[in-house]
Amino acid sequence: EPEVTQTPSHQVTQMGQEVILRCVPISNHLYFYWYRQILGQKVEFLVSFYNNEISEKSEIFDDQFSVERPDGSNFTLKIRSTKLEDSAMYFCASSQGWSSGTNEQFFGPGTRLTVL
Amino acid sequence: GQNIDQPTEMTATEGAIVQINCTYQTSGFNGLFWYQQHAGEAPTFLSYNVLDGLEEKGRFSSFLSRSKGYSYLLLKELQMKDSASYLCAVRDQVFQKLVFGTGTRLLVSP
């Protein structure tokens, strides 16, 4: 069964450093998303991406964050200068984007980011 | 604004039935989703409602009332492996973001 994959599974970084989180969405999906979940809290939307551009972003997704689809398979989230409060589990998700049907979002296993 | 409420925690015994409620107030509505999340893992899709009524899928059923802003997830014949968090999420527009509730942690005991 096709699945969303993410690397690395765990990233430890120093405050102020840049990190890039990588995702490979399901191959025939058209919509891509990043969410984060701070330990013990709810899953929060960061950004959605379609047709090589951001379609929606939350107030969390400030100038320190960027997304890119550098080739036909990868989808990346970059945090330019990490802060302690960026420590969280980051989930990538994708959905088919068909005009009918459930269009549920399939989530990857997550990258646990720890900022020291 | 967006507000999705669920109970924080529930307990039940193996073989029993449990109902997890979710109420929502969102600026738009294009479907309500239930996801299961085991600790430290990704959410996995369980069910979807966009019209009023009951959707049944094996041991799991989900109900929606759009006029009341209310949904529930019903789990029958509980098994130990059903111990997990259950996340209610509303999609405000087609193909757009999911807004999640805080999740309900279900503990199934023998």
mmCIF file with all atom_site columns, C-alpha atoms in Angstrom:
data_model
loop_
_atom_site.group_PDB
_atom_site.id
_atom_site.type_symbol
_atom_site.label_atom_id
_atom_site.label_alt_id
_atom_site.label_comp_id
_atom_site.label_asym_id
_atom_site.label_entity_id
_atom_site.label_seq_id
_atom_site.pdbx_PDB_ins_code
_atom_site.Cartn_x
_atom_site.Cartn_y
_atom_site.Cartn_z
_atom_site.occupancy
_atom_site.B_iso_or_equiv
_atom_site.pdbx_formal_charge
_atom_site.auth_seq_id
_atom_site.auth_comp_id
_atom_site.auth_asym_id
_atom_site.auth_atom_id
_atom_site.pdbx_PDB_model_num
ATOM 1   C CA . GLU A 1 1   ? 0.000   0.000  0.000  1.00 0.00 ? 1   GLU A CA 1
ATOM 2   C CA . PRO A 1 2   ? 1.443   3.417  -0.912 1.00 0.00 ? 2   PRO A CA 1
ATOM 3   C CA . GLU A 1 3   ? 2.499   5.586  2.005  1.00 0.00 ? 3   GLU A CA 1
ATOM 4   C CA . VAL A 1 4   ? 3.953   8.973  2.852  1.00 0.00 ? 4   VAL A CA 1
ATOM 5   C CA . THR A 1 5   ? 7.559   8.761  4.033  1.00 0.00 ? 5   THR A CA 1
ATOM 6   C CA . GLN A 1 6   ? 9.570   11.296 6.036  1.00 0.00 ? 6   GLN A CA 1
ATOM 7   C CA . THR A 1 7   ? 13.235  11.718 6.896  1.00 0.00 ? 7   THR A CA 1
ATOM 8   C CA . PRO A 1 8   ? 14.858  11.974 9.311  1.00 0.00 ? 8   PRO A CA 1
ATOM 9   C CA . SER A 1 9   ? 12.748  10.353 12.009 1.00 0.00 ? 9   SER A CA 1
ATOM 10  C CA . HIS A 1 10  ? 14.492  12.444 14.670 1.00 0.00 ? 10  HIS A CA 1
ATOM 11  C CA . GLN A 1 11  ? 16.490  15.660 14.284 1.00 0.00 ? 11  GLN A CA 1
ATOM 12  C CA . VAL A 1 12  ? 18.351  17.393 17.082 1.00 0.00 ? 12  VAL A CA 1
ATOM 13  C CA . THR A 1 13  ? 19.623  20.905 16.429 1.00 0.00 ? 13  THR A CA 1
ATOM 14  C CA . GLN A 1 14  ? 20.963  23.948 18.217 1.00 0.00 ? 14  GLN A CA 1
ATOM 15  C CA . MET A 1 15  ? 18.850  27.074 18.527 1.00 0.00 ? 15  MET A CA 1
ATOM 16  C CA . GLY A 1 16  ? 19.453  29.397 15.582 1.00 0.00 ? 16  GLY A CA 1
ATOM 17  C CA . GLN A 1 17  ? 20.439  26.618 13.173 1.00 0.00 ? 17  GLN A CA 1
ATOM 18  C CA . GLU A 1 18  ? 18.624  25.830 9.944  1.00 0.00 ? 18  GLU A CA 1
ATOM 19  C CA . VAL A 1 19  ? 16.854  22.499 9.498  1.00 0.00 ? 19  VAL A CA 1
ATOM 20  C CA . ILE A 1 20  ? 15.281  20.855 6.480  1.00 0.00 ? 20  ILE A CA 1
ATOM 21  C CA . LEU A 1 21  ? 12.640  18.199 6.968  1.00 0.00 ? 21  LEU A CA 1
ATOM 22  C CA . ARG A 1 22  ? 11.987  15.923 4.028  1.00 0.00 ? 22  ARG A CA 1
ATOM 23  C CA . CYS A 1 23  ? 8.871   14.152 2.838  1.00 0.00 ? 23  CYS A CA 1
ATOM 24  C CA . VAL A 1 24  ? 7.962   11.949 -0.098 1.00 0.00 ? 24  VAL A CA 1
ATOM 25  C CA . PRO A 1 25  ? 4.187   12.155 -0.639 1.00 0.00 ? 25  PRO A CA 1
ATOM 26  C CA . ILE A 1 26  ? 2.154   9.391  -2.267 1.00 0.00 ? 26  ILE A CA 1
ATOM 27  C CA . SER A 1 27  ? 3.008   9.458  -5.959 1.00 0.00 ? 27  SER A CA 1
ATOM 28  C CA . ASN A 1 28  ? -0.360  10.291 -7.559 1.00 0.00 ? 28  ASN A CA 1
ATOM 29  C CA . HIS A 1 29  ? -1.353  12.833 -4.930 1.00 0.00 ? 29  HIS A CA 1
ATOM 30  C CA . LEU A 1 30  ? -1.630  16.496 -5.832 1.00 0.00 ? 30  LEU A CA 1
ATOM 31  C CA . TYR A 1 31  ? -2.058  18.288 -2.483 1.00 0.00 ? 31  TYR A CA 1
ATOM 32  C CA . PHE A 1 32  ? 0.643   18.386 0.172  1.00 0.00 ? 32  PHE A CA 1
ATOM 33  C CA . TYR A 1 33  ? 0.556   19.609 3.755  1.00 0.00 ? 33  TYR A CA 1
ATOM 34  C CA . TRP A 1 34  ? 2.724   20.165 6.796  1.00 0.00 ? 34  TRP A CA 1
ATOM 35  C CA . TYR A 1 35  ? 1.339   19.940 10.331 1.00 0.00 ? 35  TYR A CA 1
ATOM 36  C CA . ARG A 1 36  ? 3.056   20.007 13.671 1.00 0.00 ? 36  ARG A CA 1
ATOM 37  C CA . GLN A 1 37  ? 2.207   18.599 17.078 1.00 0.00 ? 37  GLN A CA 1
ATOM 38  C CA . ILE A 1 38  ? 3.899   19.921 20.181 1.00 0.00 ? 38  ILE A CA 1
ATOM 39  C CA . LEU A 1 39  ? 4.136   17.193 22.815 1.00 0.00 ? 39  LEU A CA 1
ATOM 40  C CA . GLY A 1 40  ? 0.796   16.702 24.524 1.00 0.00 ? 40  GLY A CA 1
ATOM 41  C CA . GLN A 1 41  ? -0.989  19.221 22.331 1.00 0.00 ? 41  GLN A CA 1
ATOM 42  C CA . LYS A 1 42  ? -3.214  19.078 19.286 1.00 0.00 ? 42  LYS A CA 1
ATOM 43  C CA . VAL A 1 43  ? -2.164  18.687 15.681 1.00 0.00 ? 43  VAL A CA 1
ATOM 44  C CA . GLU A 1 44  ? -1.810  22.158 14.098 1.00 0.00 ? 44  GLU A CA 1
ATOM 45  C CA . PHE A 1 45  ? -1.873  23.069 10.423 1.00 0.00 ? 45  PHE A CA 1
ATOM 46  C CA . LEU A 1 46  ? 1.157   24.881 9.044  1.00 0.00 ? 46  LEU A CA 1
ATOM 47  C CA . VAL A 1 47  ? 0.856   25.047 5.261  1.00 0.00 ? 47  VAL A CA 1
ATOM 48  C CA . SER A 1 48  ? -0.763  23.484 2.210  1.00 0.00 ? 48  SER A CA 1
ATOM 49  C CA . PHE A 1 49  ? 0.836   23.293 -1.235 1.00 0.00 ? 49  PHE A CA 1
ATOM 50  C CA . TYR A 1 50  ? -0.671  22.686 -4.664 1.00 0.00 ? 50  TYR A CA 1
ATOM 51  C CA . ASN A 1 51  ? 0.553   23.168 -8.198 1.00 0.00 ? 51  ASN A CA 1
ATOM 52  C CA . ASN A 1 52  ? 3.981   24.305 -6.996 1.00 0.00 ? 52  ASN A CA 1
ATOM 53  C CA . GLU A 1 53  ? 2.742   27.064 -4.769 1.00 0.00 ? 53  GLU A CA 1
ATOM 54  C CA . ILE A 1 54  ? 1.430   27.642 -1.281 1.00 0.00 ? 54  ILE A CA 1
ATOM 55  C CA . SER A 1 55  ? -2.370  27.502 -1.265 1.00 0.00 ? 55  SER A CA 1
ATOM 56  C CA . GLU A 1 56  ? -2.856  28.312 2.407  1.00 0.00 ? 56  GLU A CA 1
ATOM 57  C CA . LYS A 1 57  ? -0.701  28.957 5.481  1.00 0.00 ? 57  LYS A CA 1
ATOM 58  C CA . SER A 1 58  ? -1.360  29.489 9.166  1.00 0.00 ? 58  SER A CA 1
ATOM 59  C CA . GLU A 1 59  ? -0.105  32.276 11.402 1.00 0.00 ? 59  GLU A CA 1
ATOM 60  C CA . ILE A 1 60  ? 2.504   29.837 12.725 1.00 0.00 ? 60  ILE A CA 1
ATOM 61  C CA . PHE A 1 61  ? 4.071   29.686 9.249  1.00 0.00 ? 61  PHE A CA 1
ATOM 62  C CA . ASP A 1 62  ? 6.025   32.943 9.441  1.00 0.00 ? 62  ASP A CA 1
ATOM 63  C CA . ASP A 1 63  ? 9.073   34.142 7.499  1.00 0.00 ? 63  ASP A CA 1
ATOM 64  C CA . GLN A 1 64  ? 11.271  31.566 9.222  1.00 0.00 ? 64  GLN A CA 1
ATOM 65  C CA . PHE A 1 65  ? 9.434   28.759 7.425  1.00 0.00 ? 65  PHE A CA 1
ATOM 66  C CA . SER A 1 66  ? 9.490   27.827 3.765  1.00 0.00 ? 66  SER A CA 1
ATOM 67  C CA . VAL A 1 67  ? 8.395   24.866 1.652  1.00 0.00 ? 67  VAL A CA 1
ATOM 68  C CA . GLU A 1 68  ? 9.661   23.549 -1.608 1.00 0.00 ? 68  GLU A CA 1
ATOM 69  C CA . ARG A 1 69  ? 9.081   20.742 -4.067 1.00 0.00 ? 69  ARG A CA 1
ATOM 70  C CA . PRO A 1 70  ? 12.585  20.552 -5.551 1.00 0.00 ? 70  PRO A CA 1
ATOM 71  C CA . ASP A 1 71  ? 11.823  17.623 -7.847 1.00 0.00 ? 71  ASP A CA 1
ATOM 72  C CA . GLY A 1 72  ? 8.886   15.417 -8.783 1.00 0.00 ? 72  GLY A CA 1
ATOM 73  C CA . SER A 1 73  ? 8.868   13.450 -5.563 1.00 0.00 ? 73  SER A CA 1
ATOM 74  C CA . ASN A 1 74  ? 10.244  15.354 -2.560 1.00 0.00 ? 74  ASN A CA 1
ATOM 75  C CA . PHE A 1 75  ? 8.449   17.990 -0.495 1.00 0.00 ? 75  PHE A CA 1
ATOM 76  C CA . THR A 1 76  ? 10.532  19.857 2.073  1.00 0.00 ? 76  THR A CA 1
ATOM 77  C CA . LEU A 1 77  ? 9.951   22.127 5.038  1.00 0.00 ? 77  LEU A CA 1
ATOM 78  C CA . LYS A 1 78  ? 12.792  24.473 5.975  1.00 0.00 ? 78  LYS A CA 1
ATOM 79  C CA . ILE A 1 79  ? 13.073  26.336 9.243  1.00 0.00 ? 79  ILE A CA 1
ATOM 80  C CA . ARG A 1 80  ? 15.715  29.038 8.797  1.00 0.00 ? 80  ARG A CA 1
ATOM 81  C CA . SER A 1 81  ? 16.639  29.852 12.386 1.00 0.00 ? 81  SER A CA 1
ATOM 82  C CA . THR A 1 82  ? 15.177  27.408 14.862 1.00 0.00 ? 82  THR A CA 1
ATOM 83  C CA . LYS A 1 83  ? 13.780  28.464 18.217 1.00 0.00 ? 83  LYS A CA 1
ATOM 84  C CA . LEU A 1 84  ? 13.209  26.380 21.325 1.00 0.00 ? 84  LEU A CA 1
ATOM 85  C CA . GLU A 1 85  ? 9.469   26.547 20.719 1.00 0.00 ? 85  GLU A CA 1
ATOM 86  C CA . ASP A 1 86  ? 9.868   24.869 17.324 1.00 0.00 ? 86  ASP A CA 1
ATOM 87  C CA . SER A 1 87  ? 10.467  21.590 19.131 1.00 0.00 ? 87  SER A CA 1
ATOM 88  C CA . ALA A 1 88  ? 7.615   19.360 18.000 1.00 0.00 ? 88  ALA A CA 1
ATOM 89  C CA . MET A 1 89  ? 6.668   16.406 15.829 1.00 0.00 ? 89  MET A CA 1
ATOM 90  C CA . TYR A 1 90  ? 6.296   17.546 12.230 1.00 0.00 ? 90  TYR A CA 1
ATOM 91  C CA . PHE A 1 91  ? 3.927   15.573 10.023 1.00 0.00 ? 91  PHE A CA 1
ATOM 92  C CA . CYS A 1 92  ? 3.771   15.695 6.258  1.00 0.00 ? 92  CYS A CA 1
ATOM 93  C CA . ALA A 1 93  ? 0.482   14.689 4.618  1.00 0.00 ? 93  ALA A CA 1
ATOM 94  C CA . SER A 1 94  ? -0.850  14.347 1.091  1.00 0.00 ? 94  SER A CA 1
ATOM 95  C CA . SER A 1 95  ? -4.225  13.910 -0.573 1.00 0.00 ? 95  SER A CA 1
ATOM 96  C CA . GLN A 1 96  ? -5.351  12.947 -4.060 1.00 0.00 ? 96  GLN A CA 1
ATOM 97  C CA . GLY A 1 97  ? -7.166  16.127 -4.954 1.00 0.00 ? 97  GLY A CA 1
ATOM 98  C CA . TRP A 1 98  ? -9.941  14.534 -6.989 1.00 0.00 ? 98  TRP A CA 1
ATOM 99  C CA . SER A 1 99  ? -13.145 16.577 -7.302 1.00 0.00 ? 99  SER A CA 1
ATOM 100 C CA . SER A 1 100 ? -15.263 13.831 -5.727 1.00 0.00 ? 100 SER A CA 1
ATOM 101 C CA . GLY A 1 101 ? -14.696 11.367 -2.920 1.00 0.00 ? 101 GLY A CA 1
ATOM 102 C CA . THR A 1 102 ? -13.305 11.568 0.551  1.00 0.00 ? 102 THR A CA 1
ATOM 103 C CA . ASN A 1 103 ? -9.908  13.003 -0.340 1.00 0.00 ? 103 ASN A CA 1
ATOM 104 C CA . GLU A 1 104 ? -8.614  12.053 3.052  1.00 0.00 ? 104 GLU A CA 1
ATOM 105 C CA . GLN A 1 105 ? -5.149  13.188 4.001  1.00 0.00 ? 105 GLN A CA 1
ATOM 106 C CA . PHE A 1 106 ? -2.569  10.463 4.486  1.00 0.00 ? 106 PHE A CA 1
ATOM 107 C CA . PHE A 1 107 ? 0.026   11.276 7.125  1.00 0.00 ? 107 PHE A CA 1
ATOM 108 C CA . GLY A 1 108 ? 3.677   10.339 7.195  1.00 0.00 ? 108 GLY A CA 1
ATOM 109 C CA . PRO A 1 109 ? 5.317   8.907  10.334 1.00 0.00 ? 109 PRO A CA 1
ATOM 110 C CA . GLY A 1 110 ? 6.641   12.306 11.386 1.00 0.00 ? 110 GLY A CA 1
ATOM 111 C CA . THR A 1 111 ? 9.979   13.911 12.194 1.00 0.00 ? 111 THR A CA 1
ATOM 112 C CA . ARG A 1 112 ? 10.603  14.671 15.836 1.00 0.00 ? 112 ARG A CA 1
ATOM 113 C CA . LEU A 1 113 ? 12.505  17.966 15.973 1.00 0.00 ? 113 LEU A CA 1
ATOM 114 C CA . THR A 1 114 ? 14.330  18.808 19.184 1.00 0.00 ? 114 THR A CA 1
ATOM 115 C CA . VAL A 1 115 ? 15.842  22.298 19.484 1.00 0.00 ? 115 VAL A CA 1
ATOM 116 C CA . LEU A 1 116 ? 18.423  22.727 22.241 1.00 0.00 ? 116 LEU A CA 1
ATOM 117 C CA . GLY B 2 1   ? -13.041 31.311 14.620 1.00 0.00 ? 1   GLY B CA 1
ATOM 118 C CA . GLN B 2 2   ? -12.450 27.582 14.810 1.00 0.00 ? 2   GLN B CA 1
ATOM 119 C CA . ASN B 2 3   ? -13.368 25.574 17.887 1.00 0.00 ? 3   ASN B CA 1
ATOM 120 C CA . ILE B 2 4   ? -13.495 21.799 18.154 1.00 0.00 ? 4   ILE B CA 1
ATOM 121 C CA . ASP B 2 5   ? -14.230 20.151 21.496 1.00 0.00 ? 5   ASP B CA 1
ATOM 122 C CA . GLN B 2 6   ? -13.751 16.566 22.576 1.00 0.00 ? 6   GLN B CA 1
ATOM 123 C CA . PRO B 2 7   ? -13.451 14.927 25.982 1.00 0.00 ? 7   PRO B CA 1
ATOM 124 C CA . THR B 2 8   ? -9.837  14.654 27.077 1.00 0.00 ? 8   THR B CA 1
ATOM 125 C CA . GLU B 2 9   ? -9.893  11.060 28.243 1.00 0.00 ? 9   GLU B CA 1
ATOM 126 C CA . MET B 2 10  ? -12.200 8.046  28.374 1.00 0.00 ? 10  MET B CA 1
ATOM 127 C CA . THR B 2 11  ? -11.851 4.547  29.757 1.00 0.00 ? 11  THR B CA 1
ATOM 128 C CA . ALA B 2 12  ? -13.654 1.362  28.750 1.00 0.00 ? 12  ALA B CA 1
ATOM 129 C CA . THR B 2 13  ? -13.276 -2.378 29.062 1.00 0.00 ? 13  THR B CA 1
ATOM 130 C CA . GLU B 2 14  ? -12.447 -4.923 26.424 1.00 0.00 ? 14  GLU B CA 1
ATOM 131 C CA . GLY B 2 15  ? -15.521 -6.051 24.468 1.00 0.00 ? 15  GLY B CA 1
ATOM 132 C CA . ALA B 2 16  ? -17.555 -2.988 25.396 1.00 0.00 ? 16  ALA B CA 1
ATOM 133 C CA . ILE B 2 17  ? -18.896 -0.146 23.231 1.00 0.00 ? 17  ILE B CA 1
ATOM 134 C CA . VAL B 2 18  ? -17.677 3.431  23.590 1.00 0.00 ? 18  VAL B CA 1
ATOM 135 C CA . GLN B 2 19  ? -18.918 6.674  22.039 1.00 0.00 ? 19  GLN B CA 1
ATOM 136 C CA . ILE B 2 20  ? -16.561 9.627  21.627 1.00 0.00 ? 20  ILE B CA 1
ATOM 137 C CA . ASN B 2 21  ? -18.309 12.944 21.054 1.00 0.00 ? 21  ASN B CA 1
ATOM 138 C CA . CYS B 2 22  ? -17.093 15.969 19.139 1.00 0.00 ? 22  CYS B CA 1
ATOM 139 C CA . THR B 2 23  ? -18.698 19.388 18.827 1.00 0.00 ? 23  THR B CA 1
ATOM 140 C CA . TYR B 2 24  ? -17.456 21.996 16.418 1.00 0.00 ? 24  TYR B CA 1
ATOM 141 C CA . GLN B 2 25  ? -17.879 25.631 15.482 1.00 0.00 ? 25  GLN B CA 1
ATOM 142 C CA . THR B 2 26  ? -15.953 26.477 12.338 1.00 0.00 ? 26  THR B CA 1
ATOM 143 C CA . SER B 2 27  ? -16.082 29.207 9.728  1.00 0.00 ? 27  SER B CA 1
ATOM 144 C CA . GLY B 2 28  ? -16.560 26.688 6.914  1.00 0.00 ? 28  GLY B CA 1
ATOM 145 C CA . PHE B 2 29  ? -17.451 23.017 6.642  1.00 0.00 ? 29  PHE B CA 1
ATOM 146 C CA . ASN B 2 30  ? -16.483 20.507 4.006  1.00 0.00 ? 30  ASN B CA 1
ATOM 147 C CA . GLY B 2 31  ? -16.411 17.286 5.961  1.00 0.00 ? 31  GLY B CA 1
ATOM 148 C CA . LEU B 2 32  ? -15.579 15.882 9.358  1.00 0.00 ? 32  LEU B CA 1
ATOM 149 C CA . PHE B 2 33  ? -12.868 13.290 9.807  1.00 0.00 ? 33  PHE B CA 1
ATOM 150 C CA . TRP B 2 34  ? -11.923 10.920 12.593 1.00 0.00 ? 34  TRP B CA 1
ATOM 151 C CA . TYR B 2 35  ? -8.324  9.815  12.911 1.00 0.00 ? 35  TYR B CA 1
ATOM 152 C CA . GLN B 2 36  ? -6.684  7.352  15.282 1.00 0.00 ? 36  GLN B CA 1
ATOM 153 C CA . GLN B 2 37  ? -3.274  8.201  16.715 1.00 0.00 ? 37  GLN B CA 1
ATOM 154 C CA . HIS B 2 38  ? -1.154  5.821  18.787 1.00 0.00 ? 38  HIS B CA 1
ATOM 155 C CA . ALA B 2 39  ? 1.418   7.493  21.000 1.00 0.00 ? 39  ALA B CA 1
ATOM 156 C CA . GLY B 2 40  ? 4.402   8.755  19.010 1.00 0.00 ? 40  GLY B CA 1
ATOM 157 C CA . GLU B 2 41  ? 2.872   7.767  15.686 1.00 0.00 ? 41  GLU B CA 1
ATOM 158 C CA . ALA B 2 42  ? 1.095   9.471  12.804 1.00 0.00 ? 42  ALA B CA 1
ATOM 159 C CA . PRO B 2 43  ? -2.681  9.940  12.679 1.00 0.00 ? 43  PRO B CA 1
ATOM 160 C CA . THR B 2 44  ? -4.385  7.278  10.558 1.00 0.00 ? 44  THR B CA 1
ATOM 161 C CA . PHE B 2 45  ? -7.718  7.853  8.834  1.00 0.00 ? 45  PHE B CA 1
ATOM 162 C CA . LEU B 2 46  ? -10.768 6.127  10.311 1.00 0.00 ? 46  LEU B CA 1
ATOM 163 C CA . SER B 2 47  ? -13.893 7.744  8.900  1.00 0.00 ? 47  SER B CA 1
ATOM 164 C CA . TYR B 2 48  ? -15.423 10.682 7.061  1.00 0.00 ? 48  TYR B CA 1
ATOM 165 C CA . ASN B 2 49  ? -18.838 12.346 7.167  1.00 0.00 ? 49  ASN B CA 1
ATOM 166 C CA . VAL B 2 50  ? -19.995 15.203 4.992  1.00 0.00 ? 50  VAL B CA 1
ATOM 167 C CA . LEU B 2 51  ? -23.756 14.575 5.039  1.00 0.00 ? 51  LEU B CA 1
ATOM 168 C CA . ASP B 2 52  ? -25.941 14.058 8.118  1.00 0.00 ? 52  ASP B CA 1
ATOM 169 C CA . GLY B 2 53  ? -26.291 10.514 9.317  1.00 0.00 ? 53  GLY B CA 1
ATOM 170 C CA . LEU B 2 54  ? -24.359 7.420  10.225 1.00 0.00 ? 54  LEU B CA 1
ATOM 171 C CA . GLU B 2 55  ? -21.426 5.901  8.346  1.00 0.00 ? 55  GLU B CA 1
ATOM 172 C CA . GLU B 2 56  ? -20.520 2.343  9.350  1.00 0.00 ? 56  GLU B CA 1
ATOM 173 C CA . LYS B 2 57  ? -17.192 0.689  8.753  1.00 0.00 ? 57  LYS B CA 1
ATOM 174 C CA . GLY B 2 58  ? -16.722 -2.608 10.539 1.00 0.00 ? 58  GLY B CA 1
ATOM 175 C CA . ARG B 2 59  ? -16.353 -2.056 14.288 1.00 0.00 ? 59  ARG B CA 1
ATOM 176 C CA . PHE B 2 60  ? -16.282 1.719  13.788 1.00 0.00 ? 60  PHE B CA 1
ATOM 177 C CA . SER B 2 61  ? -19.214 4.035  13.017 1.00 0.00 ? 61  SER B CA 1
ATOM 178 C CA . SER B 2 62  ? -19.362 7.797  12.817 1.00 0.00 ? 62  SER B CA 1
ATOM 179 C CA . PHE B 2 63  ? -22.355 10.093 12.993 1.00 0.00 ? 63  PHE B CA 1
ATOM 180 C CA . LEU B 2 64  ? -22.802 13.695 11.916 1.00 0.00 ? 64  LEU B CA 1
ATOM 181 C CA . SER B 2 65  ? -25.410 16.369 12.558 1.00 0.00 ? 65  SER B CA 1
ATOM 182 C CA . ARG B 2 66  ? -24.431 19.534 10.716 1.00 0.00 ? 66  ARG B CA 1
ATOM 183 C CA . SER B 2 67  ? -27.260 21.621 12.189 1.00 0.00 ? 67  SER B CA 1
ATOM 184 C CA . LYS B 2 68  ? -26.031 20.802 15.705 1.00 0.00 ? 68  LYS B CA 1
ATOM 185 C CA . GLY B 2 69  ? -22.318 20.960 14.915 1.00 0.00 ? 69  GLY B CA 1
ATOM 186 C CA . TYR B 2 70  ? -21.981 17.510 16.414 1.00 0.00 ? 70  TYR B CA 1
ATOM 187 C CA . SER B 2 71  ? -20.363 14.209 15.587 1.00 0.00 ? 71  SER B CA 1
ATOM 188 C CA . TYR B 2 72  ? -19.559 11.020 17.399 1.00 0.00 ? 72  TYR B CA 1
ATOM 189 C CA . LEU B 2 73  ? -17.334 8.036  16.799 1.00 0.00 ? 73  LEU B CA 1
ATOM 190 C CA . LEU B 2 74  ? -18.692 4.696  18.006 1.00 0.00 ? 74  LEU B CA 1
ATOM 191 C CA . LEU B 2 75  ? -16.308 1.840  18.640 1.00 0.00 ? 75  LEU B CA 1
ATOM 192 C CA . LYS B 2 76  ? -17.801 -1.630 19.185 1.00 0.00 ? 76  LYS B CA 1
ATOM 193 C CA . GLU B 2 77  ? -16.281 -4.840 20.533 1.00 0.00 ? 77  GLU B CA 1
ATOM 194 C CA . LEU B 2 78  ? -13.360 -2.926 21.982 1.00 0.00 ? 78  LEU B CA 1
ATOM 195 C CA . GLN B 2 79  ? -9.937  -4.524 21.806 1.00 0.00 ? 79  GLN B CA 1
ATOM 196 C CA . MET B 2 80  ? -6.790  -3.652 23.753 1.00 0.00 ? 80  MET B CA 1
ATOM 197 C CA . LYS B 2 81  ? -5.195  -2.350 20.542 1.00 0.00 ? 81  LYS B CA 1
ATOM 198 C CA . ASP B 2 82  ? -7.931  0.326  20.365 1.00 0.00 ? 82  ASP B CA 1
ATOM 199 C CA . SER B 2 83  ? -6.158  2.159  23.204 1.00 0.00 ? 83  SER B CA 1
ATOM 200 C CA . ALA B 2 84  ? -5.100  5.342  21.404 1.00 0.00 ? 84  ALA B CA 1
ATOM 201 C CA . SER B 2 85  ? -6.054  8.962  20.891 1.00 0.00 ? 85  SER B CA 1
ATOM 202 C CA . TYR B 2 86  ? -9.006  9.684  18.623 1.00 0.00 ? 86  TYR B CA 1
ATOM 203 C CA . LEU B 2 87  ? -8.845  12.970 16.777 1.00 0.00 ? 87  LEU B CA 1
ATOM 204 C CA . CYS B 2 88  ? -11.849 14.825 15.413 1.00 0.00 ? 88  CYS B CA 1
ATOM 205 C CA . ALA B 2 89  ? -10.968 17.148 12.532 1.00 0.00 ? 89  ALA B CA 1
ATOM 206 C CA . VAL B 2 90  ? -12.988 19.487 10.339 1.00 0.00 ? 90  VAL B CA 1
ATOM 207 C CA . ARG B 2 91  ? -12.030 20.399 6.783  1.00 0.00 ? 91  ARG B CA 1
ATOM 208 C CA . ASP B 2 92  ? -13.154 23.904 6.024  1.00 0.00 ? 92  ASP B CA 1
ATOM 209 C CA . GLN B 2 93  ? -12.852 23.811 2.244  1.00 0.00 ? 93  GLN B CA 1
ATOM 210 C CA . VAL B 2 94  ? -12.286 21.057 -0.292 1.00 0.00 ? 94  VAL B CA 1
ATOM 211 C CA . PHE B 2 95  ? -8.601  20.129 -0.524 1.00 0.00 ? 95  PHE B CA 1
ATOM 212 C CA . GLN B 2 96  ? -7.747  22.456 2.304  1.00 0.00 ? 96  GLN B CA 1
ATOM 213 C CA . LYS B 2 97  ? -6.492  22.210 5.843  1.00 0.00 ? 97  LYS B CA 1
ATOM 214 C CA . LEU B 2 98  ? -7.804  20.036 8.613  1.00 0.00 ? 98  LEU B CA 1
ATOM 215 C CA . VAL B 2 99  ? -8.570  21.745 11.912 1.00 0.00 ? 99  VAL B CA 1
ATOM 216 C CA . PHE B 2 100 ? -8.077  19.256 14.724 1.00 0.00 ? 100 PHE B CA 1
ATOM 217 C CA . GLY B 2 101 ? -9.560  18.962 18.162 1.00 0.00 ? 101 GLY B CA 1
ATOM 218 C CA . THR B 2 102 ? -7.292  18.171 21.077 1.00 0.00 ? 102 THR B CA 1
ATOM 219 C CA . GLY B 2 103 ? -8.073  14.464 20.790 1.00 0.00 ? 103 GLY B CA 1
ATOM 220 C CA . THR B 2 104 ? -9.638  11.969 23.163 1.00 0.00 ? 104 THR B CA 1
ATOM 221 C CA . ARG B 2 105 ? -7.306  9.490  24.797 1.00 0.00 ? 105 ARG B CA 1
ATOM 222 C CA . LEU B 2 106 ? -9.077  6.139  25.098 1.00 0.00 ? 106 LEU B CA 1
ATOM 223 C CA . LEU B 2 107 ? -7.778  3.542  27.518 1.00 0.00 ? 107 LEU B CA 1
ATOM 224 C CA . VAL B 2 108 ? -9.124  0.007  27.081 1.00 0.00 ? 108 VAL B CA 1
ATOM 225 C CA . SER B 2 109 ? -8.623  -2.266 30.058 1.00 0.00 ? 109 SER B CA 1
ATOM 226 C CA . PRO B 2 110 ? -9.006  -6.068 30.296 1.00 0.00 ? 110 PRO B CA 1
#
